Amino acid sequence: MFWRRSQKDFDDEIRAHLELEAQQLLREGAAPADAYYGARRAFGNVTRRQEWFYEQRRILMVRDFISDMAHGFRQLRLNRSYAALAIVTLALGIGANTALFSVVYAILIKPLPYREPERLARVWMDNRRLQMKEDWASWLNYQDYKKLGTSFESMTAFSNSGANLTTDGEPESILGVRAEAALFDQLGVRPHIGRFFTSEEDVAGKGDVWVIGWGLWQRRFGGSTDVLGKKIEMDGSKATIIGVMPPGFRFPTKETEFWSPLVVPDGAKRRVGYWLQMVGRLKPGATMQNAQTEMEVVGKQLELQYPKENAGYGIYVNPLVNHVVGNTRTPLLLLLGAVGFVLLIACVNVAGLMLSRAEARGREVAVRAALGAGRARLAILMFGEAVALALIAGGVGLMAAWWGVKALVMLAPADLPRLDEIGINLPVFLFGLAVTVLTALLFGMVPAWRIARINLNEALREGGRSVAGSIGGQRTRAILVVAECSLAIMLLAGAGLFLRSLFRLQGVDPGFRTNSVLTMQVVASRTKVAQPPQVLEFHQRLMEKIRGLPGVTGMGSITTLLLSDTPNSGTFTLEDRPPFPEAEQIEATSDIASAEFFKTMQVRLKYGRFFDDRDRMDGPRAAIINATFASKYWPGQDPTGKRFVFGMPRERNPWITIVGVIEDMRRRGLHREARLEVFAPLTQRPARGTQLLIAVNGNPMALAAAVRSEIRALDSLATVTKVSTVEAEVGTTMAARRFQALLLALFAMLALVLAAVGIFGLMYQSVSRRTHEIGVRMALGAQGSDVMGMMLRQGLLLTATGCTIGLAGAFALSRLVRGLLYGVGPADPVTYVAAVLLLAAGAVIACWVPARRATRVDPLVALRHE
Amino acid sequence: MSTRREPEHVALLQGTLNLLILRTLVFGPQHGQGIARAIQQKSEDVLLVDHGSLYPALQRLESQGWIKARWGISENNRKARYYELSAKGRAQLNHQTSDWQRLTGAIGRILGLEQG
């Protein structure tokens, strides 16, 4: 192609032409002296042709852009403070964006480690009785889902399981699942070593085989391959390890550490009894929407066919990825958007800086233009500098991102999915690079656009001044200020809404004591503590021992203090009204609490009494209900003495008497109201596993070791897990909100500072460009205060315009995050006013300093000002 | 410089230079100076072609792929860059020639120079 042709080749051709023409002229009889000149005359301007060729190549050569960039680097070296300011600003923006993107990538974008993960879905029973969209299913319902769900290529079931490991070191309780053998093939995974179990092993008696997770393998077996075939003991039962999963495999949750065959006893093959979770693989070409529609029909059909068992139970199909990602998508995208705004503000700042530099170079640019550089060429020259800046900033930003990622992982709530996969990897690096290039285009555009519009004649005639102070320059500057203000206000308002939500939430009364309470989950071993009376004795002796420890003021226990998403619950019948029709049945949660639980946790009693010695094993069944339960059925009345049962009253299901009503406890997180809750006394329902709550004077964690050794002394095979404080446990329910609010606040502060610096810079330039004008005004009698007023008015008018646009934007965007707020509306006036005041304060300072400078202008100097 | 004008010369219409170059190359490969001379002679010195202005046109034609270039030796043993018509160029020439004939025919008819 012709642009690969060298200049020399072209020059050679022209020389050849001239010689050929001269020879021809000689042959035609010209005098030798005239022939050469004749040839040149016929050719026209030789140098012009050569230059034309040169220019043609130049536009097309990337090499020239690189030389522009080199020019850019030289310029940066000459203006270090300008370069440093621009680079720090951009690096902050690029670094923050890259770091946050690493989180977004790991959680939302990186495919799940299964074969064609987009075809995998979790299938749930949609429990309308309990408003639980993701509930477990019964065996016979699962069989029907499987048979009737034609959108699915395959469907398999599994169920939660747990074990107390009692060999090879400290007893430890771990979580796992029992699954059908087809699960692994359906997911498309391979074991790291060993094998999976087969469908033959799905039968009782043969099912004592385990596939273990990477974490358990490393922690307890030192990652040794000897583990295959090893027999492990779990509190009386045994199993053989047959395989180890690779590190990234955490199905269905990251807490899952073993997988064993789902053995279904014949007694469990029923229509009721909800214990199965399902995962399905869609047929190729089927969509999640198809599957959901189809399964809804299946659900309706089963409701009609088995009204007694299935009324109120539908089917819900949810893509597996949603289950993994959870509810982190919206907050993460929100944070990514927020950090994008920070980068935009950084770009506007640097655009402002470059604009002033471009204008200061107005004369140089004009001279270049006069010497024949095209406008496009000049614009590219500005871009060269922009790219040079962005590349340095990108490098610094990536380093900052490396630290940023570490900080983010540290700050992130522990239950953030795929937390350990967050890091700087190739896609994240490429994103950082793309952001860098985009940044250069964004902030390089403004000066390039201005340069392309410089009026050459004026620029050359009057030197730099008219270019610099031109109307166009002022207008561009005004637009930049408005843009910065509106972006900053959106971030400030957003952060404000989240912070207010968090404060509101922290002010919520949970209904139980949170400070200075040590807590841990204890499971007594089946081997040492076999029968209910022994379990009760274990609890009583444990309480005596622990109460004897110094600093302990009380101890209670409950199944679990905070409720999981799938708590133990059931439908019920009230004695004083007819049984509810199936469609109206709702469920109440059921927990077992010790008599001392309520006193230790300072739960308030509304009616009746707490549990006491009257609630003996052989006495009438007693229960405490919460206020929500009481007011639903007996509003304004004291329901003590009323009776109910879980399920239907039968001979072996005796009536339970309500002995007390407690005020609600927010056991599902502070942001959620309590639902219908029932508590049974430990003395009547001794449970091997329970959560201890130990109120202490002083630091709760300091007592943990002593409590643990007391437990060990009573039962050497008991497992102790989740040692923490109630305060920390409640805190984890707010961890995600705290993380979001913290990051947003950080970004908003960054935005505020950047915007203030940007406004300051732009106003400062504006003042210095208008020195001459100010001089004229003062010479004509304007006072210092007039000039200052003028400058302030100008700055604040722009700020106000920016605020207005920003508030409108914030209002529009806040609707998207309504679901993430607590106790504040998306249009919370307090937040908006505070955001405006904060920005206004920043803007006043940013305008005041340059305005002061304007008043100190000496008219004589100013008039001579170039 | 390029606006030098002598009474017997007519300046080229814009765009016609390409057509003239392509037409000249129908008779075989030729170098730049040869093309310039050929146009001058064929037009019986009526058309003025600034030899230098030939080169941007040649570059354009080459980049469009209508002509190909290679270095060769001239009849009097001088190294010169020879241009040759490509198949694409030949098609282009036919197309442009017929366009030109229709244009001049039409203009001629309007000016009343050509009968019937």
CSV table of C-alpha atoms in Angstrom, one decimal, chain B residues 1-104:
chain,number,residue,atom,x,y,z
B,1,MET,CA,2.8,28.8,-9.9
B,2,SER,CA,0.3,26.2,-11.1
B,3,THR,CA,-1.9,29.0,-12.3
B,4,ARG,CA,0.5,29.9,-15.0
B,5,ARG,CA,-1.6,30.2,-18.1
B,6,GLU,CA,-0.7,30.5,-21.7
B,7,PRO,CA,-3.2,31.5,-24.4
B,8,GLU,CA,-3.3,28.1,-26.2
B,9,HIS,CA,-3.6,26.1,-23.0
B,10,VAL,CA,-6.8,24.9,-21.4
B,11,ALA,CA,-6.9,24.0,-17.7
B,12,LEU,CA,-8.1,20.5,-16.8
B,13,LEU,CA,-11.5,19.9,-15.5
B,14,GLN,CA,-11.5,18.6,-12.0
B,15,GLY,CA,-11.5,14.8,-11.9
B,16,THR,CA,-10.6,14.4,-15.6
B,17,LEU,CA,-6.9,13.8,-14.8
B,18,ASN,CA,-7.6,10.3,-13.4
B,19,LEU,CA,-9.4,9.4,-16.6
B,20,LEU,CA,-6.6,10.7,-18.8
B,21,ILE,CA,-4.0,8.7,-16.8
B,22,LEU,CA,-6.0,5.5,-17.0
B,23,ARG,CA,-6.5,6.0,-20.7
B,24,THR,CA,-2.8,6.6,-21.4
B,25,LEU,CA,-1.9,3.4,-19.6
B,26,VAL,CA,-4.1,1.3,-21.9
B,27,PHE,CA,-1.2,1.2,-24.3
B,28,GLY,CA,1.1,-0.5,-21.8
B,29,PRO,CA,3.1,0.3,-18.7
B,30,GLN,CA,4.5,3.8,-18.6
B,31,HIS,CA,6.4,6.0,-16.1
B,32,GLY,CA,5.3,9.4,-14.8
B,33,GLN,CA,7.2,11.5,-17.3
B,34,GLY,CA,6.0,9.3,-20.1
B,35,ILE,CA,2.3,9.7,-19.0
B,36,ALA,CA,2.7,13.5,-18.8
B,37,ARG,CA,4.2,13.7,-22.2
B,38,ALA,CA,1.6,11.4,-23.7
B,39,ILE,CA,-1.3,13.5,-22.4
B,40,GLN,CA,0.3,16.6,-23.8
B,41,GLN,CA,1.0,15.1,-27.2
B,42,LYS,CA,-2.4,13.4,-27.6
B,43,SER,CA,-4.2,16.6,-26.7
B,44,GLU,CA,-1.9,18.3,-29.3
B,45,ASP,CA,-0.6,20.5,-26.5
B,46,VAL,CA,-4.0,21.9,-25.7
B,47,LEU,CA,-4.3,20.5,-22.3
B,48,LEU,CA,-1.9,21.8,-19.7
B,49,VAL,CA,-0.7,19.2,-17.2
B,50,ASP,CA,1.7,20.4,-14.5
B,51,HIS,CA,3.9,17.4,-14.4
B,52,GLY,CA,4.1,17.6,-10.6
B,53,SER,CA,0.3,17.5,-10.2
B,54,LEU,CA,0.4,14.1,-11.8
B,55,TYR,CA,1.9,12.5,-8.8
B,56,PRO,CA,-0.8,13.0,-6.2
B,57,ALA,CA,-3.2,11.6,-8.8
B,58,LEU,CA,-1.0,8.6,-9.4
B,59,GLN,CA,-0.8,8.0,-5.6
B,60,ARG,CA,-4.5,8.1,-5.3
B,61,LEU,CA,-5.0,5.7,-8.2
B,62,GLU,CA,-2.4,3.3,-6.8
B,63,SER,CA,-4.0,3.3,-3.3
B,64,GLN,CA,-7.4,2.6,-4.9
B,65,GLY,CA,-5.8,-0.4,-6.6
B,66,TRP,CA,-6.6,0.8,-10.1
B,67,ILE,CA,-3.0,0.9,-11.1
B,68,LYS,CA,0.1,-1.0,-10.0
B,69,ALA,CA,3.6,0.3,-9.8
B,70,ARG,CA,7.1,-1.2,-10.0
B,71,TRP,CA,10.6,0.1,-10.7
B,72,GLY,CA,11.9,-0.7,-14.1
B,73,ILE,CA,14.5,0.5,-16.7
B,74,SER,CA,13.5,3.1,-19.3
B,75,GLU,CA,14.3,2.9,-23.0
B,76,ASN,CA,17.4,5.1,-22.4
B,77,ASN,CA,18.6,3.0,-19.5
B,78,ARG,CA,17.3,5.2,-16.7
B,79,LYS,CA,15.7,3.7,-13.6
B,80,ALA,CA,12.1,4.8,-13.5
B,81,ARG,CA,8.9,3.9,-11.7
B,82,TYR,CA,6.5,2.2,-14.2
B,83,TYR,CA,2.7,2.3,-13.7
B,84,GLU,CA,0.5,-0.4,-15.1
B,85,LEU,CA,-3.3,-0.7,-15.4
B,86,SER,CA,-4.9,-3.3,-13.1
B,87,ALA,CA,-8.0,-5.3,-14.0
B,88,LYS,CA,-10.0,-3.1,-11.6
B,89,GLY,CA,-8.5,0.0,-13.3
B,90,ARG,CA,-9.5,-1.2,-16.7
B,91,ALA,CA,-13.1,-1.7,-15.6
B,92,GLN,CA,-13.0,1.8,-14.0
B,93,LEU,CA,-11.7,3.3,-17.2
B,94,ASN,CA,-14.5,1.7,-19.2
B,95,HIS,CA,-17.0,3.0,-16.7
B,96,GLN,CA,-15.6,6.5,-16.5
B,97,THR,CA,-15.2,6.7,-20.3
B,98,SER,CA,-18.8,6.0,-20.9
B,99,ASP,CA,-19.8,8.4,-18.2
B,100,TRP,CA,-17.7,11.0,-19.8
B,101,GLN,CA,-19.2,10.4,-23.2
B,102,ARG,CA,-22.7,10.7,-21.9
B,103,LEU,CA,-21.8,13.9,-20.1
B,104,THR,CA,-20.1,15.6,-23.0
